[in-house]
Amino acid sequence: MNVLLVSRSVTHHGGHDAIHRLAAAVGATACFLDGAEPSLHAALDAQPDDADILLVAVHVPPDRYLDTWIRRAVAHWQQTRDRPLRIALAPPLAAQPALAQAVTEAIAGPPVPLTGTPGPFRSPAWSDIPKHRRQVLVCRGPRCTAYGANEVAAALGCRLREHGLGDDDVLVTETGCLFPCNLGPLIVVHPDDIWYEHADPALATRIADEHLRDGVPVGDRPPRQSG
Ligand code: FES
């Protein structure tokens, strides 16, 4: 039985590493429904054909979005792959008595002194609006992630770094679902309001070269605009 811990994107630094460490501690593999690597699709792709797969939704308390979208993502994976894997879903973590036991043990354990100052909470830096020329939205929602958004985001970031384009030039923002999922993976460039659909790493690289560095939208795949 190969166990995959399936989590949603974790926005704070180190959050993804914590999921990977948890997976390693229990002999499982971590993967993500949206916003992080590897995607659930990529993790399933990496399994051998004769594997029995148990999916464990990692979220406390239970996240109905995660539970629902694991089912949808696996159904899409099965529909788009000709693979014989047997895939099942574990009961919710929050229903496990051991979770209450873990909290009980934490309460009984030696407390850790609290340290820290309130200074950084209201740092003047958090009043500065970034002086970017363009903002790029890269959808990392569940459908775009299933269609390859992780690889698209990696290619875009890599190329921007090669060009030395940082936040002051191009502010890249990874987002949740932007709605026209059937066009995903999506990259949106503002203020130009240009929506690049069905992006792949090659298109992401061209967007970085031609649109974001040279200021000329990629022309041979007519991009859409809103409205
Ligand atoms: S998941 Fe990307 S537009 Fe919906």
Short mmCIF file of C-alpha atoms and ligand atoms in Angstrom, two decimals:
data_model
loop_
_atom_site.label_atom_id
_atom_site.label_comp_id
_atom_site.label_asym_id
_atom_site.label_seq_id
_atom_site.Cartn_x
_atom_site.Cartn_y
_atom_site.Cartn_z
CA MET A 1 0.00 0.00 0.00
CA ASN A 2 1.45 3.36 -1.03
CA VAL A 3 0.17 6.23 1.09
CA LEU A 4 -0.14 9.76 -0.24
CA LEU A 5 -0.79 12.60 2.20
CA VAL A 6 -2.84 15.13 0.23
CA SER A 7 -2.82 18.69 1.52
CA ARG A 8 -3.94 22.07 0.30
CA SER A 9 -1.51 24.86 -0.34
CA VAL A 10 0.03 26.25 2.83
CA THR A 11 0.72 29.96 2.56
CA HIS A 12 3.20 30.43 5.38
CA HIS A 13 6.90 29.81 4.89
CA GLY A 14 7.97 26.30 5.78
CA GLY A 15 4.43 24.97 5.69
CA HIS A 16 5.05 22.70 2.74
CA ASP A 17 8.24 21.39 4.35
CA ALA A 18 6.23 20.48 7.44
CA ILE A 19 3.84 18.41 5.33
CA HIS A 20 6.79 16.66 3.66
CA ARG A 21 8.37 15.97 7.08
CA LEU A 22 5.10 14.54 8.36
CA ALA A 23 4.88 12.30 5.30
CA ALA A 24 8.45 11.11 5.77
CA ALA A 25 7.80 10.37 9.45
CA VAL A 26 4.92 8.03 8.60
CA GLY A 27 6.52 6.47 5.51
CA ALA A 28 4.21 8.30 3.10
CA THR A 29 4.57 10.76 0.22
CA ALA A 30 3.28 14.32 0.43
CA CYS A 31 1.42 15.96 -2.43
CA PHE A 32 -0.85 18.95 -2.89
CA LEU A 33 -4.26 19.62 -4.34
CA ASP A 34 -3.31 23.19 -5.28
CA GLY A 35 -0.55 25.73 -5.02
CA ALA A 36 2.45 23.53 -4.27
CA GLU A 37 4.52 20.65 -5.56
CA PRO A 38 4.19 17.83 -6.27
CA SER A 39 0.59 17.98 -7.39
CA LEU A 40 -1.77 15.09 -6.67
CA HIS A 41 -1.71 14.33 -10.39
CA ALA A 42 2.10 14.23 -10.44
CA ALA A 43 2.20 12.00 -7.36
CA LEU A 44 -0.25 9.55 -8.92
CA ASP A 45 1.68 9.63 -12.21
CA ALA A 46 4.80 8.55 -10.28
CA GLN A 47 3.15 5.42 -8.85
CA PRO A 48 3.76 1.98 -10.38
CA ASP A 49 0.85 0.42 -12.24
CA ASP A 50 0.38 -2.41 -9.72
CA ALA A 51 0.18 -0.10 -6.69
CA ASP A 52 -2.63 0.13 -4.17
CA ILE A 53 -2.95 3.79 -3.24
CA LEU A 54 -4.41 5.16 0.00
CA LEU A 55 -5.05 8.91 0.01
CA VAL A 56 -5.07 10.73 3.35
CA ALA A 57 -6.52 14.25 3.36
CA VAL A 58 -4.26 16.27 5.68
CA HIS A 59 -6.26 19.04 7.26
CA VAL A 60 -7.47 19.65 10.78
CA PRO A 61 -10.31 20.44 11.12
CA PRO A 62 -11.68 18.65 8.05
CA ASP A 63 -11.76 20.80 4.93
CA ARG A 64 -14.80 20.05 2.75
CA TYR A 65 -13.09 21.75 -0.19
CA LEU A 66 -10.12 19.39 0.09
CA ASP A 67 -12.33 16.32 0.49
CA THR A 68 -14.50 17.27 -2.48
CA TRP A 69 -11.64 18.22 -4.76
CA ILE A 70 -9.56 15.14 -4.00
CA ARG A 71 -12.47 13.12 -5.40
CA ARG A 72 -12.77 15.37 -8.45
CA ALA A 73 -9.02 15.48 -9.10
CA VAL A 74 -8.67 11.70 -8.85
CA ALA A 75 -11.66 11.23 -11.16
CA HIS A 76 -10.02 13.57 -13.68
CA TRP A 77 -6.69 11.75 -13.31
CA GLN A 78 -8.37 8.40 -13.91
CA GLN A 79 -10.25 9.78 -16.92
CA THR A 80 -7.10 11.18 -18.53
CA ARG A 81 -4.72 8.27 -17.79
CA ASP A 82 -4.96 4.66 -18.85
CA ARG A 83 -3.62 3.33 -15.55
CA PRO A 84 -4.89 0.44 -13.40
CA LEU A 85 -4.06 1.90 -9.96
CA ARG A 86 -6.46 1.05 -7.16
CA ILE A 87 -7.09 4.24 -5.19
CA ALA A 88 -8.93 4.59 -1.86
CA LEU A 89 -9.44 7.40 0.65
CA ALA A 90 -8.71 7.16 4.38
CA PRO A 91 -11.24 8.41 6.97
CA PRO A 92 -10.82 12.04 8.14
CA LEU A 93 -7.84 12.72 10.41
CA ALA A 94 -10.03 14.67 12.81
CA ALA A 95 -12.04 11.48 13.45
CA GLN A 96 -8.95 9.64 14.71
CA PRO A 97 -8.78 9.17 18.53
CA ALA A 98 -4.99 9.51 18.31
CA LEU A 99 -5.41 13.16 17.37
CA ALA A 100 -7.12 13.89 20.68
CA GLN A 101 -4.37 11.89 22.37
CA ALA A 102 -1.71 14.01 20.67
CA VAL A 103 -3.38 17.22 21.86
CA THR A 104 -3.64 15.76 25.39
CA GLU A 105 0.07 14.95 25.36
CA ALA A 106 0.93 18.45 24.12
CA ILE A 107 -1.10 19.98 26.98
CA ALA A 108 0.68 17.77 29.50
CA GLY A 109 4.14 18.40 28.03
CA PRO A 110 6.56 21.10 29.24
CA PRO A 111 5.41 24.52 27.99
CA VAL A 112 7.67 26.51 25.67
CA PRO A 113 8.28 30.12 26.84
CA LEU A 114 6.84 32.76 24.51
CA THR A 115 9.31 35.24 23.07
CA GLY A 116 9.03 38.01 20.49
CA THR A 117 8.35 41.74 20.28
CA PRO A 118 5.42 43.59 18.70
CA GLY A 119 7.76 45.78 16.60
CA PRO A 120 7.65 43.86 13.28
CA PHE A 121 3.87 43.60 13.58
CA ARG A 122 3.50 47.23 12.48
CA SER A 123 6.71 47.76 10.54
CA PRO A 124 6.56 50.82 8.21
CA ALA A 125 7.63 48.48 5.41
CA TRP A 126 4.14 47.01 5.38
CA SER A 127 2.78 50.36 4.13
CA ASP A 128 4.83 50.34 0.90
CA ILE A 129 3.00 49.36 -2.27
CA PRO A 130 5.50 47.51 -4.51
CA LYS A 131 6.65 49.68 -7.43
CA HIS A 132 6.12 47.08 -10.11
CA ARG A 133 5.53 47.69 -13.82
CA ARG A 134 3.40 44.62 -14.26
CA GLN A 135 1.64 42.15 -12.03
CA VAL A 136 1.35 38.56 -13.17
CA LEU A 137 -1.28 36.26 -11.76
CA VAL A 138 -0.43 32.58 -11.97
CA CYS A 139 -3.42 30.43 -11.12
CA ARG A 140 -2.55 27.56 -8.75
CA GLY A 141 -6.14 26.48 -8.21
CA PRO A 142 -7.02 22.78 -8.23
CA ARG A 143 -7.86 22.47 -11.94
CA CYS A 144 -4.92 24.55 -13.16
CA THR A 145 -2.68 22.54 -10.82
CA ALA A 146 -4.01 19.31 -12.33
CA TYR A 147 -3.27 20.69 -15.80
CA GLY A 148 0.36 21.56 -14.95
CA ALA A 149 0.36 24.95 -13.20
CA ASN A 150 3.25 23.92 -10.94
CA GLU A 151 5.57 23.44 -13.90
CA VAL A 152 4.30 26.66 -15.50
CA ALA A 153 4.97 28.68 -12.34
CA ALA A 154 8.44 27.18 -11.99
CA ALA A 155 9.36 27.97 -15.59
CA LEU A 156 8.10 31.55 -15.30
CA GLY A 157 9.94 32.20 -12.04
CA CYS A 158 13.14 30.66 -13.37
CA ARG A 159 13.10 32.82 -16.51
CA LEU A 160 12.31 36.01 -14.61
CA ARG A 161 15.27 35.35 -12.33
CA GLU A 162 17.51 34.77 -15.35
CA HIS A 163 16.41 38.19 -16.65
CA GLY A 164 16.94 39.81 -13.25
CA LEU A 165 13.27 40.86 -13.11
CA GLY A 166 12.34 41.09 -9.45
CA ASP A 167 9.28 42.35 -7.60
CA ASP A 168 10.04 45.97 -8.56
CA ASP A 169 9.62 45.02 -12.22
CA VAL A 170 7.27 42.07 -12.32
CA LEU A 171 5.22 41.21 -9.26
CA VAL A 172 4.21 37.57 -9.56
CA THR A 173 1.22 36.54 -7.48
CA GLU A 174 0.09 32.97 -7.24
CA THR A 175 -3.66 32.77 -6.87
CA GLY A 176 -6.48 30.40 -6.20
CA CYS A 177 -9.09 29.70 -8.87
CA LEU A 178 -9.60 32.61 -11.30
CA PHE A 179 -12.79 30.99 -12.68
CA PRO A 180 -12.22 30.12 -16.39
CA CYS A 181 -10.70 26.79 -15.36
CA ASN A 182 -11.27 25.17 -18.76
CA LEU A 183 -8.63 27.56 -20.15
CA GLY A 184 -6.03 26.54 -17.58
CA PRO A 185 -3.24 26.65 -16.73
CA LEU A 186 -3.79 30.42 -16.73
CA ILE A 187 -1.31 33.29 -16.63
CA VAL A 188 -2.79 36.80 -16.46
CA VAL A 189 -0.70 39.94 -17.06
CA HIS A 190 -1.88 43.29 -15.65
CA PRO A 191 -2.33 46.18 -16.27
CA ASP A 192 -2.49 44.84 -19.83
CA ASP A 193 -5.42 42.56 -18.91
CA ILE A 194 -4.07 39.77 -21.09
CA TRP A 195 -5.07 36.22 -20.24
CA TYR A 196 -2.81 33.49 -21.54
CA GLU A 197 -4.69 30.22 -21.66
CA HIS A 198 -3.45 26.62 -21.73
CA ALA A 199 -0.02 27.80 -20.59
CA ASP A 200 2.86 25.36 -20.54
CA PRO A 201 6.50 25.90 -19.52
CA ALA A 202 7.45 26.92 -23.07
CA LEU A 203 4.73 29.60 -23.19
CA ALA A 204 5.64 30.78 -19.69
CA THR A 205 9.23 31.24 -20.84
CA ARG A 206 8.09 33.21 -23.88
CA ILE A 207 5.84 35.40 -21.73
CA ALA A 208 8.87 36.20 -19.56
CA ASP A 209 11.04 36.95 -22.62
CA GLU A 210 8.65 38.77 -24.88
CA HIS A 211 5.94 40.29 -22.73
CA LEU A 212 7.55 40.89 -19.35
CA ARG A 213 11.08 41.74 -20.48
CA ASP A 214 10.46 43.26 -23.93
CA GLY A 215 6.93 44.58 -23.41
CA VAL A 216 5.43 42.77 -26.41
CA PRO A 217 2.62 40.29 -25.73
CA VAL A 218 3.24 36.83 -27.11
CA GLY A 219 1.56 37.06 -30.49
CA ASP A 220 1.18 33.70 -32.14
CA ARG A 221 -1.39 32.40 -29.65
CA PRO A 222 -3.86 35.31 -29.49
CA PRO A 223 -4.37 35.99 -25.78
CA ARG A 224 -7.75 36.97 -24.42
CA GLN A 225 -8.78 40.01 -22.50
CA SER A 226 -11.55 40.21 -19.95
CA GLY A 227 -15.00 41.47 -20.80
S1 FES B 1 -8.28 26.52 -11.14
FE1 FES B 1 -7.33 28.02 -12.42
S2 FES B 1 -9.01 29.15 -13.24
FE2 FES B 1 -9.95 27.70 -11.90
#
